[in-house]
Amino acid sequence: MRLGEGASLLTTELPPVAGGRGEIYLAAQVAKRKRARRVFGNRRTLRAWHHYLSIERSAVVERARAREQYFGLEEFVPVGRAGRHALTVVGSSRAWAYSKIGVGVRRSLFRVDAAGLPREPLALWLGEDGFPLKPSTWQSAFRRANECCASFGIDIEVSPHTLRHVFAVQMLGLMLRQTIRALGQREDRRFTRAELERLLFGSPMRKLQLLLGHAHESTVYIYLDLLDEFQEIVLSALAEWDAQVAALEAVASEAAAA
């Protein structure tokens, strides 16, 4: 996810750890260029998120309520019920789909008590004051972490977007290997070089494009330059393809001779 997309998530959009594929739907209203898409979290990530939700976040909300941080809050949207895909506002029976709720409004969504007073934000990520974190706060956190590393002589510069690039490179390498394994399971078929290139590049690149939410497939080609083992993966696949073709041609020649 991009920083703005991840920062806009609601607690009710978090998928359960048990079952399912860890699928998170990013609505068009929060995605870049209004292009809705789905991203997936592995079990380790989901467990960490639910741990934060039930322990750290709950503690932040309790402290904020004890300090009456939400007392006297005037501009907020009172949430009556909220499910995985939609919510209802107090005083209205009409469901409001998350896909139609923009980033600004999401920060204003609050669960309320029986008296209609704000009890806690619906936003997933909260600051120490109990209010939704802004994307700029995330940037500041990474900047302070980099400064802390520098003070210990650790030469590193990481940002949320750096993590996005790391994910892209790792995922591309994984999908290339999966494609190559799939080729090895189809030894009864003869592939042309164009077909092989489509299998190696078209499918993984298209999948990566969808996961990252880029408008054009060509945008993700930059990650090939960052994949250190890319040449080795491709050359191995091409060699395997040549071996398969040679073996099939030899069998065909022997059959013809017989």
XYZ file of C-alpha atoms in Angstrom:
258
model
C 0.000 0.000 0.000
C 0.991 3.593 -0.502
C 1.373 5.637 2.663
C -1.883 7.528 2.142
C -3.762 4.294 1.467
C -2.474 2.520 4.556
C -2.976 5.572 6.760
C -6.666 5.760 5.780
C -7.636 2.228 6.860
C -10.504 1.724 9.286
C -10.549 -0.850 12.081
C -13.493 -2.580 10.440
C -11.587 -3.005 7.163
C -8.993 -5.208 8.831
C -9.513 -8.828 7.733
C -9.580 -11.623 10.339
C -6.481 -13.731 10.952
C -8.311 -17.049 10.710
C -9.545 -18.090 7.276
C -9.655 -16.093 4.090
C -6.719 -14.644 2.175
C -5.998 -11.579 4.290
C -7.698 -9.491 1.625
C -7.972 -5.733 2.119
C -10.070 -3.717 -0.290
C -8.661 -0.266 -1.007
C -11.520 1.938 -2.119
C -11.197 4.270 -5.070
C -11.668 7.234 -2.749
C -8.411 6.496 -0.911
C -6.319 5.041 -3.751
C -4.117 7.013 -6.116
C -5.878 8.149 -9.289
C -9.112 6.733 -7.836
C -8.155 3.206 -8.893
C -9.641 0.745 -6.384
C -7.733 -2.479 -5.823
C -7.183 -5.349 -3.396
C -4.043 -6.021 -1.395
C -3.234 -9.038 0.739
C -1.659 -9.394 4.162
C 0.058 -12.574 5.301
C -0.841 -14.166 8.638
C 2.195 -12.753 10.413
C 1.260 -9.208 9.417
C -2.409 -9.697 10.267
C -1.535 -11.094 13.700
C 0.641 -8.050 14.365
C -2.164 -5.700 13.281
C -4.734 -7.430 15.479
C -2.274 -7.386 18.373
C -1.945 -3.625 17.938
C -5.728 -3.256 17.638
C -6.569 -5.200 20.800
C -3.710 -4.061 23.044
C -1.772 -0.945 22.016
C -4.598 0.873 20.285
C -7.075 0.021 23.032
C -4.672 1.436 25.622
C -4.294 4.651 23.597
C -8.084 5.051 23.402
C -8.510 4.443 27.138
C -5.873 7.046 27.986
C -7.458 9.545 25.592
C -10.874 9.008 27.162
C -9.423 9.336 30.664
C -7.930 12.698 29.654
C -11.261 13.628 28.023
C -9.550 14.112 24.672
C -12.818 13.446 22.861
C -14.912 15.598 25.197
C -16.430 18.599 23.455
C -15.456 17.363 19.997
C -17.779 19.173 17.600
C -16.895 18.116 14.056
C -17.219 14.364 13.787
C -19.398 11.778 12.043
C -21.252 9.573 14.591
C -21.087 5.918 13.513
C -23.940 3.666 14.570
C -23.002 0.285 13.094
C -19.972 -0.650 11.027
C -19.241 -3.852 9.085
C -16.488 -4.983 6.713
C -17.788 -3.011 3.732
C -20.179 -0.319 4.964
C -21.400 1.622 7.975
C -24.477 3.521 9.086
C -24.494 6.979 10.609
C -26.512 7.658 13.735
C -29.937 8.938 12.760
C -29.888 7.265 9.354
C -30.758 3.719 8.323
C -29.036 3.992 4.956
C -25.744 2.112 4.627
C -22.712 4.154 3.616
C -20.217 2.063 1.617
C -16.542 2.522 2.465
C -15.849 2.791 -1.247
C -17.544 6.196 -1.199
C -15.856 7.581 1.916
C -12.856 9.803 1.261
C -9.699 10.190 3.350
C -10.816 13.400 5.074
C -14.167 12.012 6.177
C -12.564 8.793 7.393
C -10.596 10.792 9.932
C -13.891 12.202 11.250
C -15.646 8.853 11.791
C -16.213 8.128 15.489
C -18.001 5.375 17.324
C -20.357 6.913 19.871
C -21.804 5.921 23.230
C -25.486 5.668 24.203
C -25.628 9.436 24.632
C -24.257 10.038 21.148
C -20.888 11.299 22.435
C -17.648 10.286 20.619
C -16.142 7.157 22.160
C -13.266 6.355 19.772
C -12.196 6.982 16.166
C -12.949 4.341 13.560
C -9.520 4.957 12.004
C -7.075 2.090 12.558
C -3.874 4.024 13.259
C -3.941 6.427 16.192
C -1.381 8.758 17.706
C -0.638 9.092 21.426
C -3.364 11.738 21.631
C -5.944 9.162 20.536
C -6.668 10.788 17.172
C -6.007 9.387 13.658
C -2.425 9.672 12.473
C -1.717 11.912 9.514
C 0.560 10.675 6.689
C 3.011 13.448 7.614
C 3.307 11.919 11.101
C 4.374 8.615 9.560
C 7.049 10.455 7.581
C 8.259 12.125 10.770
C 8.477 8.774 12.551
C 10.696 7.354 9.803
C 12.815 10.497 9.774
C 13.418 10.246 13.526
C 14.263 6.556 13.161
C 16.825 7.389 10.464
C 18.338 10.075 12.680
C 18.514 7.609 15.561
C 20.333 5.078 13.367
C 22.747 7.775 12.194
C 23.575 8.663 15.805
C 24.765 5.062 16.268
C 26.792 5.142 13.070
C 24.296 3.045 11.107
C 24.194 4.359 7.560
C 20.591 3.770 6.527
C 17.845 5.882 4.986
C 14.404 4.286 4.997
C 11.000 5.734 4.173
C 7.520 4.214 3.782
C 8.036 4.295 0.018
C 11.333 2.425 0.412
C 9.420 -0.411 2.047
C 7.012 -0.405 -0.884
C 9.965 -0.838 -3.271
C 11.403 -3.659 -1.150
C 8.052 -5.437 -1.250
C 7.912 -5.045 -5.041
C 11.378 -6.511 -5.609
C 10.824 -9.440 -3.244
C 7.390 -10.188 -4.720
C 8.723 -10.033 -8.280
C 11.448 -12.544 -7.479
C 8.910 -14.869 -5.869
C 6.503 -14.683 -8.810
C 9.289 -15.307 -11.322
C 10.256 -18.481 -9.466
C 6.630 -19.604 -9.342
C 6.322 -19.079 -13.088
C 9.476 -21.065 -13.756
C 8.221 -23.918 -11.595
C 4.960 -23.850 -13.548
C 6.941 -24.159 -16.784
C 8.734 -27.203 -15.424
C 5.406 -28.906 -14.833
C 4.369 -28.518 -18.466
C 7.092 -30.481 -20.207
C 4.628 -31.934 -22.705
C 4.197 -28.569 -24.361
C 6.595 -26.834 -26.706
C 6.970 -23.122 -26.029
C 8.071 -20.519 -28.504
C 10.408 -17.838 -27.192
C 7.599 -15.267 -27.377
C 5.351 -17.538 -25.288
C 8.099 -18.030 -22.745
C 8.695 -14.304 -22.462
C 4.986 -13.725 -21.891
C 4.961 -16.388 -19.168
C 8.081 -15.011 -17.514
C 7.316 -11.315 -17.769
C 3.679 -10.705 -18.695
C 1.971 -12.577 -15.884
C 4.297 -11.630 -12.968
C 4.520 -8.026 -14.140
C 0.771 -7.751 -14.532
C 0.209 -9.216 -11.064
C 2.759 -6.839 -9.535
C 1.122 -3.914 -11.315
C -2.256 -4.812 -9.807
C -0.816 -5.312 -6.319
C 0.964 -1.962 -6.341
C -1.878 -0.105 -8.030
C 0.100 1.314 -10.963
C -1.820 2.561 -13.979
C 0.594 1.003 -16.514
C 2.436 -2.309 -16.494
C 5.582 -0.646 -17.816
C 5.901 1.256 -14.530
C 6.889 -1.896 -12.657
C 9.712 -2.719 -15.091
C 12.032 -0.583 -12.942
C 12.011 -3.346 -10.345
C 13.765 -5.692 -12.764
C 16.826 -3.458 -12.469
C 16.702 -3.787 -8.679
C 16.354 -7.554 -8.665
C 19.971 -8.705 -8.207
C 19.259 -12.286 -9.236
C 17.059 -11.367 -12.191
C 19.597 -12.355 -14.856
C 20.268 -15.646 -13.108
C 16.553 -16.445 -12.887
C 15.927 -15.609 -16.528
C 19.000 -17.417 -17.867
C 18.079 -20.481 -15.834
C 14.575 -20.420 -17.287
C 15.838 -20.000 -20.832
C 18.314 -22.853 -20.393
C 15.566 -25.069 -19.036
C 13.342 -24.138 -21.953
C 16.110 -24.941 -24.474
C 16.679 -28.312 -22.789
C 12.976 -29.132 -22.968
C 12.791 -28.185 -26.635
C 15.896 -30.235 -27.457
C 14.530 -33.267 -25.618
C 11.177 -33.051 -27.389
C 12.850 -32.623 -30.779
C 15.062 -35.649 -30.106
C 12.023 -37.764 -29.225
C 10.243 -36.547 -32.353
C 13.251 -37.403 -34.524
C 13.543 -40.879 -33.031
C 9.839 -41.465 -33.573
C 10.092 -40.322 -37.169
C 13.093 -42.572 -37.791
C 11.316 -45.544 -36.266
